[in-house]
């Protein structure tokens, strides 16, 4: 069977699955905590749950526990995920890019199956922290995207083509993420949690099959790379560490400084973006908004439109010759403005305006990736 250098199907399936799950997971934890702490069924309304007779202390207590659950999950997953990203994506410079695509998909599949199992059998929700850690040890979404963009970088030979191709992939992610987010609310209201989790599981299985059997490798690994059952000359971990060292040792001093600064900016902005966006759903569930699953779906969809608007922004700014660092700055300011407005949002309309102000907040990601890929050599595009 002839393999294809077409990455988009894998990214499309994983993206739809991920953004179908993202709002569901937080709502599932919130509802389970609500049932445990209040000994009542979760209030469901077609307009707003604030009209129910539940006291403010109930909302505050549940949100506190849900926030702690989210904090534990984020902290315990972020540290191993960052380490795996550095090692695994660098290792892909020798072993091939597919390893950074396949392993994270397996991790996401494990996590989704865990949510499906806990939801179906009503097991202890704190088991989900363990599944999230396992997913993080497989690299998580960060490694998956890093591998995908490294794969794309291998196929692009010019700076402009690379920037636009990466931004174009971000746009595709935005379209699918928006569709998945909108469908989440209706799916949840109609079928509950089990069917969406099952749908996500099936999509990840299809993505895994495509990545393993259809996707072509862009880098042919040398004979001394440890892959599957081949007898190793060196351990895989040692090769990963050596890959990181070689990437830094082979560059000039100015390149090392520039790369280090870009990595710091990328990681810092990622923390701010992921941390801020992940708390939006919890804020929407609590007073004074008390959004329903339908409104949360539309809010999540509006959040994902930044993929589209950021693609347009990157394209226009690039064509107009705006320096890349200014594009990054505009994106950071867009996120700052959105987070400040969200902190003071007390009505549905103002909350939608706050989310909409994130219009350019995704621009730093493709631009920073392109800038980092320009600094290091072609053979080290994984980092």
PDB file of C-alpha atoms in Angstrom, residues 148-380:
ATOM      1  CA  UNK A 148       2.763  17.656  13.316  1.00  0.00           C
ATOM      2  CA  UNK A 149       4.381  21.046  12.800  1.00  0.00           C
ATOM      3  CA  UNK A 150       7.825  19.436  12.571  1.00  0.00           C
ATOM      4  CA  UNK A 151       6.368  17.126   9.914  1.00  0.00           C
ATOM      5  CA  UNK A 152       5.080  20.164   8.038  1.00  0.00           C
ATOM      6  CA  UNK A 153       8.425  21.948   8.407  1.00  0.00           C
ATOM      7  CA  UNK A 154      10.107  18.978   6.722  1.00  0.00           C
ATOM      8  CA  UNK A 155       7.877  19.485   3.692  1.00  0.00           C
ATOM      9  CA  UNK A 156       8.384  23.268   3.366  1.00  0.00           C
ATOM     10  CA  UNK A 157      11.543  24.781   1.919  1.00  0.00           C
ATOM     11  CA  UNK A 158      10.926  28.536   2.247  1.00  0.00           C
ATOM     12  CA  UNK A 159      10.211  30.824   5.189  1.00  0.00           C
ATOM     13  CA  UNK A 160       6.994  32.283   3.789  1.00  0.00           C
ATOM     14  CA  UNK A 161       5.637  28.891   2.760  1.00  0.00           C
ATOM     15  CA  UNK A 162       6.415  27.470   6.181  1.00  0.00           C
ATOM     16  CA  UNK A 163       4.697  30.300   8.063  1.00  0.00           C
ATOM     17  CA  UNK A 164       1.598  30.233   5.864  1.00  0.00           C
ATOM     18  CA  UNK A 165       1.366  26.435   5.891  1.00  0.00           C
ATOM     19  CA  UNK A 166       1.522  26.344   9.682  1.00  0.00           C
ATOM     20  CA  UNK A 167      -1.035  29.125   9.947  1.00  0.00           C
ATOM     21  CA  UNK A 168      -3.227  27.273   7.452  1.00  0.00           C
ATOM     22  CA  UNK A 169      -3.155  24.171   9.608  1.00  0.00           C
ATOM     23  CA  UNK A 170      -4.123  26.341  12.574  1.00  0.00           C
ATOM     24  CA  UNK A 171      -7.080  27.570  10.519  1.00  0.00           C
ATOM     25  CA  UNK A 172      -8.167  23.994   9.797  1.00  0.00           C
ATOM     26  CA  UNK A 173      -7.929  23.222  13.493  1.00  0.00           C
ATOM     27  CA  UNK A 174     -10.123  26.242  14.214  1.00  0.00           C
ATOM     28  CA  UNK A 175     -12.873  25.200  11.799  1.00  0.00           C
ATOM     29  CA  UNK A 176     -13.079  21.686  13.188  1.00  0.00           C
ATOM     30  CA  UNK A 177     -12.702  22.850  16.778  1.00  0.00           C
ATOM     31  CA  UNK A 178     -15.605  25.249  16.352  1.00  0.00           C
ATOM     32  CA  UNK A 179     -17.832  22.560  14.893  1.00  0.00           C
ATOM     33  CA  UNK A 180     -16.898  20.127  17.649  1.00  0.00           C
ATOM     34  CA  UNK A 181     -17.507  22.702  20.382  1.00  0.00           C
ATOM     35  CA  UNK A 182     -20.958  23.649  19.096  1.00  0.00           C
ATOM     36  CA  UNK A 183     -21.989  20.018  18.730  1.00  0.00           C
ATOM     37  CA  UNK A 184     -20.812  19.265  22.269  1.00  0.00           C
ATOM     38  CA  UNK A 185     -23.679  21.119  23.941  1.00  0.00           C
ATOM     39  CA  UNK A 186     -26.402  19.533  21.823  1.00  0.00           C
ATOM     40  CA  UNK A 187     -24.747  16.114  22.001  1.00  0.00           C
ATOM     41  CA  UNK A 188     -24.567  16.320  25.792  1.00  0.00           C
ATOM     42  CA  UNK A 189     -28.148  17.508  26.178  1.00  0.00           C
ATOM     43  CA  UNK A 190     -29.484  14.795  23.874  1.00  0.00           C
ATOM     44  CA  UNK A 191     -27.370  11.752  24.715  1.00  0.00           C
ATOM     45  CA  UNK A 192     -25.531  12.457  27.964  1.00  0.00           C
ATOM     46  CA  UNK A 193     -21.806  11.965  28.452  1.00  0.00           C
ATOM     47  CA  UNK A 194     -21.279   8.370  27.331  1.00  0.00           C
ATOM     48  CA  UNK A 195     -22.033   8.745  23.630  1.00  0.00           C
ATOM     49  CA  UNK A 196     -19.793  11.799  23.083  1.00  0.00           C
ATOM     50  CA  UNK A 197     -16.926  10.031  24.844  1.00  0.00           C
ATOM     51  CA  UNK A 198     -17.522   6.935  22.705  1.00  0.00           C
ATOM     52  CA  UNK A 199     -17.579   9.030  19.527  1.00  0.00           C
ATOM     53  CA  UNK A 200     -14.311  10.659  20.504  1.00  0.00           C
ATOM     54  CA  UNK A 201     -12.764   7.248  21.177  1.00  0.00           C
ATOM     55  CA  UNK A 202     -13.720   5.960  17.730  1.00  0.00           C
ATOM     56  CA  UNK A 203     -12.276   9.045  16.039  1.00  0.00           C
ATOM     57  CA  UNK A 204      -8.983   8.619  17.865  1.00  0.00           C
ATOM     58  CA  UNK A 205      -8.888   4.967  16.794  1.00  0.00           C
ATOM     59  CA  UNK A 206      -9.326   6.002  13.155  1.00  0.00           C
ATOM     60  CA  UNK A 207      -6.610   8.612  13.554  1.00  0.00           C
ATOM     61  CA  UNK A 208      -4.240   6.038  15.029  1.00  0.00           C
ATOM     62  CA  UNK A 209      -4.889   3.579  12.198  1.00  0.00           C
ATOM     63  CA  UNK A 210      -4.219   6.272   9.586  1.00  0.00           C
ATOM     64  CA  UNK A 211      -1.011   7.422  11.291  1.00  0.00           C
ATOM     65  CA  UNK A 212       0.365   3.886  11.598  1.00  0.00           C
ATOM     66  CA  UNK A 213      -0.608   2.376   8.253  1.00  0.00           C
ATOM     67  CA  UNK A 214      -1.153   5.253   5.795  1.00  0.00           C
ATOM     68  CA  UNK A 215       0.999   8.236   6.773  1.00  0.00           C
ATOM     69  CA  UNK A 216       4.439   8.355   5.164  1.00  0.00           C
ATOM     70  CA  UNK A 217       7.538   9.145   7.191  1.00  0.00           C
ATOM     71  CA  UNK A 218       9.460  12.294   6.239  1.00  0.00           C
ATOM     72  CA  UNK A 219      12.694  11.222   7.931  1.00  0.00           C
ATOM     73  CA  UNK A 220      14.283   7.849   7.353  1.00  0.00           C
ATOM     74  CA  UNK A 221      15.912   6.798  10.639  1.00  0.00           C
ATOM     75  CA  UNK A 222      19.544   5.638  10.603  1.00  0.00           C
ATOM     76  CA  UNK A 223      20.355   2.069  11.503  1.00  0.00           C
ATOM     77  CA  UNK A 224      21.511   2.871  15.048  1.00  0.00           C
ATOM     78  CA  UNK A 225      18.183   4.355  16.151  1.00  0.00           C
ATOM     79  CA  UNK A 226      16.177   2.276  18.606  1.00  0.00           C
ATOM     80  CA  UNK A 227      12.820   1.445  17.053  1.00  0.00           C
ATOM     81  CA  UNK A 228      10.408  -1.216  18.263  1.00  0.00           C
ATOM     82  CA  UNK A 229      12.224  -4.560  18.470  1.00  0.00           C
ATOM     83  CA  UNK A 230      15.515  -3.652  16.808  1.00  0.00           C
ATOM     84  CA  UNK A 231      18.580  -4.427  18.895  1.00  0.00           C
ATOM     85  CA  UNK A 232      19.773  -1.075  20.249  1.00  0.00           C
ATOM     86  CA  UNK A 233      23.328   0.151  20.169  1.00  0.00           C
ATOM     87  CA  UNK A 234      22.343   2.835  22.634  1.00  0.00           C
ATOM     88  CA  UNK A 235      19.311   3.190  24.833  1.00  0.00           C
ATOM     89  CA  UNK A 236      16.405   5.253  23.539  1.00  0.00           C
ATOM     90  CA  UNK A 237      16.578   7.615  26.511  1.00  0.00           C
ATOM     91  CA  UNK A 238      20.270   8.242  25.882  1.00  0.00           C
ATOM     92  CA  UNK A 239      19.546   9.021  22.253  1.00  0.00           C
ATOM     93  CA  UNK A 240      16.848  11.483  23.268  1.00  0.00           C
ATOM     94  CA  UNK A 241      19.156  13.294  25.685  1.00  0.00           C
ATOM     95  CA  UNK A 242      21.947  13.307  23.113  1.00  0.00           C
ATOM     96  CA  UNK A 243      19.538  14.765  20.577  1.00  0.00           C
ATOM     97  CA  UNK A 244      18.781  17.713  22.857  1.00  0.00           C
ATOM     98  CA  UNK A 245      22.491  18.238  23.500  1.00  0.00           C
ATOM     99  CA  UNK A 246      23.408  18.070  19.813  1.00  0.00           C
ATOM    100  CA  UNK A 247      20.690  20.544  18.927  1.00  0.00           C
ATOM    101  CA  UNK A 248      22.152  23.103  21.338  1.00  0.00           C
ATOM    102  CA  UNK A 249      25.828  22.278  20.822  1.00  0.00           C
ATOM    103  CA  UNK A 250      25.630  22.541  17.051  1.00  0.00           C
ATOM    104  CA  UNK A 251      24.357  26.123  17.033  1.00  0.00           C
ATOM    105  CA  UNK A 252      26.289  29.365  17.394  1.00  0.00           C
ATOM    106  CA  UNK A 253      26.135  31.401  20.595  1.00  0.00           C
ATOM    107  CA  UNK A 254      23.741  33.959  19.134  1.00  0.00           C
ATOM    108  CA  UNK A 255      21.476  31.195  17.833  1.00  0.00           C
ATOM    109  CA  UNK A 256      21.459  29.519  21.242  1.00  0.00           C
ATOM    110  CA  UNK A 257      20.447  32.760  22.949  1.00  0.00           C
ATOM    111  CA  UNK A 258      17.753  33.500  20.375  1.00  0.00           C
ATOM    112  CA  UNK A 259      16.411  29.949  20.549  1.00  0.00           C
ATOM    113  CA  UNK A 260      16.379  30.005  24.358  1.00  0.00           C
ATOM    114  CA  UNK A 261      14.462  33.289  24.399  1.00  0.00           C
ATOM    115  CA  UNK A 262      11.939  32.015  21.868  1.00  0.00           C
ATOM    116  CA  UNK A 263      11.417  28.828  23.867  1.00  0.00           C
ATOM    117  CA  UNK A 264      10.877  30.849  27.062  1.00  0.00           C
ATOM    118  CA  UNK A 265       8.370  33.103  25.289  1.00  0.00           C
ATOM    119  CA  UNK A 266       6.594  30.122  23.758  1.00  0.00           C
ATOM    120  CA  UNK A 267       6.335  28.212  27.049  1.00  0.00           C
ATOM    121  CA  UNK A 268       5.298  31.288  29.047  1.00  0.00           C
ATOM    122  CA  UNK A 269       2.616  32.233  26.564  1.00  0.00           C
ATOM    123  CA  UNK A 270       1.422  28.624  26.388  1.00  0.00           C
ATOM    124  CA  UNK A 271       1.020  28.522  30.167  1.00  0.00           C
ATOM    125  CA  UNK A 272      -0.912  31.794  30.138  1.00  0.00           C
ATOM    126  CA  UNK A 273      -3.106  30.774  27.214  1.00  0.00           C
ATOM    127  CA  UNK A 274      -3.900  27.233  28.340  1.00  0.00           C
ATOM    128  CA  UNK A 275      -4.326  28.229  31.982  1.00  0.00           C
ATOM    129  CA  UNK A 276      -6.601  31.138  31.174  1.00  0.00           C
ATOM    130  CA  UNK A 277      -8.750  29.382  28.597  1.00  0.00           C
ATOM    131  CA  UNK A 278      -9.128  26.237  30.727  1.00  0.00           C
ATOM    132  CA  UNK A 279     -10.742  28.254  33.526  1.00  0.00           C
ATOM    133  CA  UNK A 280     -13.328  29.891  31.288  1.00  0.00           C
ATOM    134  CA  UNK A 281     -15.684  26.894  31.366  1.00  0.00           C
ATOM    135  CA  UNK A 282     -15.626  26.748  35.172  1.00  0.00           C
ATOM    136  CA  UNK A 283     -16.319  30.480  35.316  1.00  0.00           C
ATOM    137  CA  UNK A 284     -19.254  30.058  32.942  1.00  0.00           C
ATOM    138  CA  UNK A 285     -20.742  27.241  35.022  1.00  0.00           C
ATOM    139  CA  UNK A 286     -20.775  29.284  38.219  1.00  0.00           C
ATOM    140  CA  UNK A 287     -22.615  32.432  39.252  1.00  0.00           C
ATOM    141  CA  UNK A 288     -23.207  35.074  37.958  1.00  0.00           C
ATOM    142  CA  UNK A 289     -23.373  33.400  34.510  1.00  0.00           C
ATOM    143  CA  UNK A 290     -24.554  29.826  35.252  1.00  0.00           C
ATOM    144  CA  UNK A 291     -24.477  28.878  31.588  1.00  0.00           C
ATOM    145  CA  UNK A 292     -26.198  25.780  30.239  1.00  0.00           C
ATOM    146  CA  UNK A 293     -24.380  23.158  28.188  1.00  0.00           C
ATOM    147  CA  UNK A 294     -25.695  24.795  24.998  1.00  0.00           C
ATOM    148  CA  UNK A 295     -24.276  28.206  25.882  1.00  0.00           C
ATOM    149  CA  UNK A 296     -20.994  26.622  26.947  1.00  0.00           C
ATOM    150  CA  UNK A 297     -20.826  24.922  23.556  1.00  0.00           C
ATOM    151  CA  UNK A 298     -21.303  28.221  21.744  1.00  0.00           C
ATOM    152  CA  UNK A 299     -18.794  29.906  24.035  1.00  0.00           C
ATOM    153  CA  UNK A 300     -16.237  27.196  23.318  1.00  0.00           C
ATOM    154  CA  UNK A 301     -16.940  27.514  19.603  1.00  0.00           C
ATOM    155  CA  UNK A 302     -16.382  31.264  19.776  1.00  0.00           C
ATOM    156  CA  UNK A 303     -13.112  30.586  21.568  1.00  0.00           C
ATOM    157  CA  UNK A 304     -11.963  28.365  18.719  1.00  0.00           C
ATOM    158  CA  UNK A 305     -12.692  31.006  16.073  1.00  0.00           C
ATOM    159  CA  UNK A 306      -9.376  32.547  17.075  1.00  0.00           C
ATOM    160  CA  UNK A 307      -7.777  29.866  14.894  1.00  0.00           C
ATOM    161  CA  UNK A 308      -9.494  31.401  11.868  1.00  0.00           C
ATOM    162  CA  UNK A 309      -9.009  35.040  12.788  1.00  0.00           C
ATOM    163  CA  UNK A 310      -5.410  34.429  13.787  1.00  0.00           C
ATOM    164  CA  UNK A 311      -4.775  32.739  10.438  1.00  0.00           C
ATOM    165  CA  UNK A 312      -6.157  35.787   8.660  1.00  0.00           C
ATOM    166  CA  UNK A 313      -4.088  38.048  10.906  1.00  0.00           C
ATOM    167  CA  UNK A 314      -0.859  36.138  10.275  1.00  0.00           C
ATOM    168  CA  UNK A 315      -1.518  36.090   6.530  1.00  0.00           C
ATOM    169  CA  UNK A 316      -2.239  39.825   6.327  1.00  0.00           C
ATOM    170  CA  UNK A 317       0.628  40.876   8.579  1.00  0.00           C
ATOM    171  CA  UNK A 318       3.059  38.594   6.731  1.00  0.00           C
ATOM    172  CA  UNK A 319       1.990  39.883   3.323  1.00  0.00           C
ATOM    173  CA  UNK A 320       2.326  43.472   4.578  1.00  0.00           C
ATOM    174  CA  UNK A 321       5.862  42.804   5.782  1.00  0.00           C
ATOM    175  CA  UNK A 322       5.174  43.263   9.504  1.00  0.00           C
ATOM    176  CA  UNK A 323       8.092  41.860  11.577  1.00  0.00           C
ATOM    177  CA  UNK A 324       7.350  38.525  13.188  1.00  0.00           C
ATOM    178  CA  UNK A 325       8.036  39.788  16.711  1.00  0.00           C
ATOM    179  CA  UNK A 326       5.360  42.469  16.283  1.00  0.00           C
ATOM    180  CA  UNK A 327       2.887  39.799  15.186  1.00  0.00           C
ATOM    181  CA  UNK A 328       3.691  37.878  18.376  1.00  0.00           C
ATOM    182  CA  UNK A 329       3.215  41.046  20.443  1.00  0.00           C
ATOM    183  CA  UNK A 330      -0.196  41.748  18.903  1.00  0.00           C
ATOM    184  CA  UNK A 331      -1.294  38.218  19.783  1.00  0.00           C
ATOM    185  CA  UNK A 332      -0.135  38.540  23.386  1.00  0.00           C
ATOM    186  CA  UNK A 333      -1.976  41.843  23.798  1.00  0.00           C
ATOM    187  CA  UNK A 334      -5.137  40.254  22.400  1.00  0.00           C
ATOM    188  CA  UNK A 335      -5.007  37.517  25.048  1.00  0.00           C
ATOM    189  CA  UNK A 336      -4.309  40.009  27.844  1.00  0.00           C
ATOM    190  CA  UNK A 337      -7.299  42.127  26.853  1.00  0.00           C
ATOM    191  CA  UNK A 338      -9.564  39.074  26.751  1.00  0.00           C
ATOM    192  CA  UNK A 339      -8.511  37.776  30.172  1.00  0.00           C
ATOM    193  CA  UNK A 340      -8.999  41.202  31.780  1.00  0.00           C
ATOM    194  CA  UNK A 341     -12.487  41.526  30.302  1.00  0.00           C
ATOM    195  CA  UNK A 342     -13.392  37.972  31.342  1.00  0.00           C
ATOM    196  CA  UNK A 343     -12.472  38.741  34.946  1.00  0.00           C
ATOM    197  CA  UNK A 344     -15.193  41.420  35.049  1.00  0.00           C
ATOM    198  CA  UNK A 345     -17.838  39.670  32.917  1.00  0.00           C
ATOM    199  CA  UNK A 346     -21.170  39.359  34.739  1.00  0.00           C
ATOM    200  CA  UNK A 347     -23.585  39.078  31.817  1.00  0.00           C
ATOM    201  CA  UNK A 348     -23.831  36.668  28.900  1.00  0.00           C
ATOM    202  CA  UNK A 349     -23.362  39.425  26.327  1.00  0.00           C
ATOM    203  CA  UNK A 350     -20.254  40.826  27.994  1.00  0.00           C
ATOM    204  CA  UNK A 351     -18.811  37.319  28.337  1.00  0.00           C
ATOM    205  CA  UNK A 352     -19.213  36.717  24.613  1.00  0.00           C
ATOM    206  CA  UNK A 353     -17.540  40.073  23.942  1.00  0.00           C
ATOM    207  CA  UNK A 354     -14.669  39.097  26.252  1.00  0.00           C
ATOM    208  CA  UNK A 355     -14.205  35.786  24.445  1.00  0.00           C
ATOM    209  CA  UNK A 356     -14.422  37.531  21.086  1.00  0.00           C
ATOM    210  CA  UNK A 357     -11.601  39.882  22.047  1.00  0.00           C
ATOM    211  CA  UNK A 358      -9.239  36.896  21.787  1.00  0.00           C
ATOM    212  CA  UNK A 359      -9.452  37.447  18.043  1.00  0.00           C
ATOM    213  CA  UNK A 360      -5.667  37.443  17.459  1.00  0.00           C
ATOM    214  CA  UNK A 361      -4.472  35.478  20.479  1.00  0.00           C
ATOM    215  CA  UNK A 362      -3.400  32.400  18.485  1.00  0.00           C
ATOM    216  CA  UNK A 363      -1.015  34.297  16.229  1.00  0.00           C
ATOM    217  CA  UNK A 364       2.081  33.815  18.425  1.00  0.00           C
ATOM    218  CA  UNK A 365       1.972  30.015  18.145  1.00  0.00           C
ATOM    219  CA  UNK A 366       2.574  29.513  14.390  1.00  0.00           C
ATOM    220  CA  UNK A 367       4.894  32.520  14.190  1.00  0.00           C
ATOM    221  CA  UNK A 368       7.070  31.389  17.106  1.00  0.00           C
ATOM    222  CA  UNK A 369       7.212  27.867  15.685  1.00  0.00           C
ATOM    223  CA  UNK A 370       8.308  29.237  12.334  1.00  0.00           C
ATOM    224  CA  UNK A 371      10.929  31.466  13.980  1.00  0.00           C
ATOM    225  CA  UNK A 372      12.377  28.556  15.954  1.00  0.00           C
ATOM    226  CA  UNK A 373      12.468  26.313  12.898  1.00  0.00           C
ATOM    227  CA  UNK A 374      14.445  28.996  11.030  1.00  0.00           C
ATOM    228  CA  UNK A 375      17.127  29.183  13.717  1.00  0.00           C
ATOM    229  CA  UNK A 376      18.008  25.501  13.876  1.00  0.00           C
ATOM    230  CA  UNK A 377      19.112  23.257  11.062  1.00  0.00           C
ATOM    231  CA  UNK A 378      16.778  21.365   8.771  1.00  0.00           C
ATOM    232  CA  UNK A 379      17.640  18.047  10.420  1.00  0.00           C
ATOM    233  CA  UNK A 380      16.570  19.312  13.838  1.00  0.00           C
TER     234      UNK A 380
END
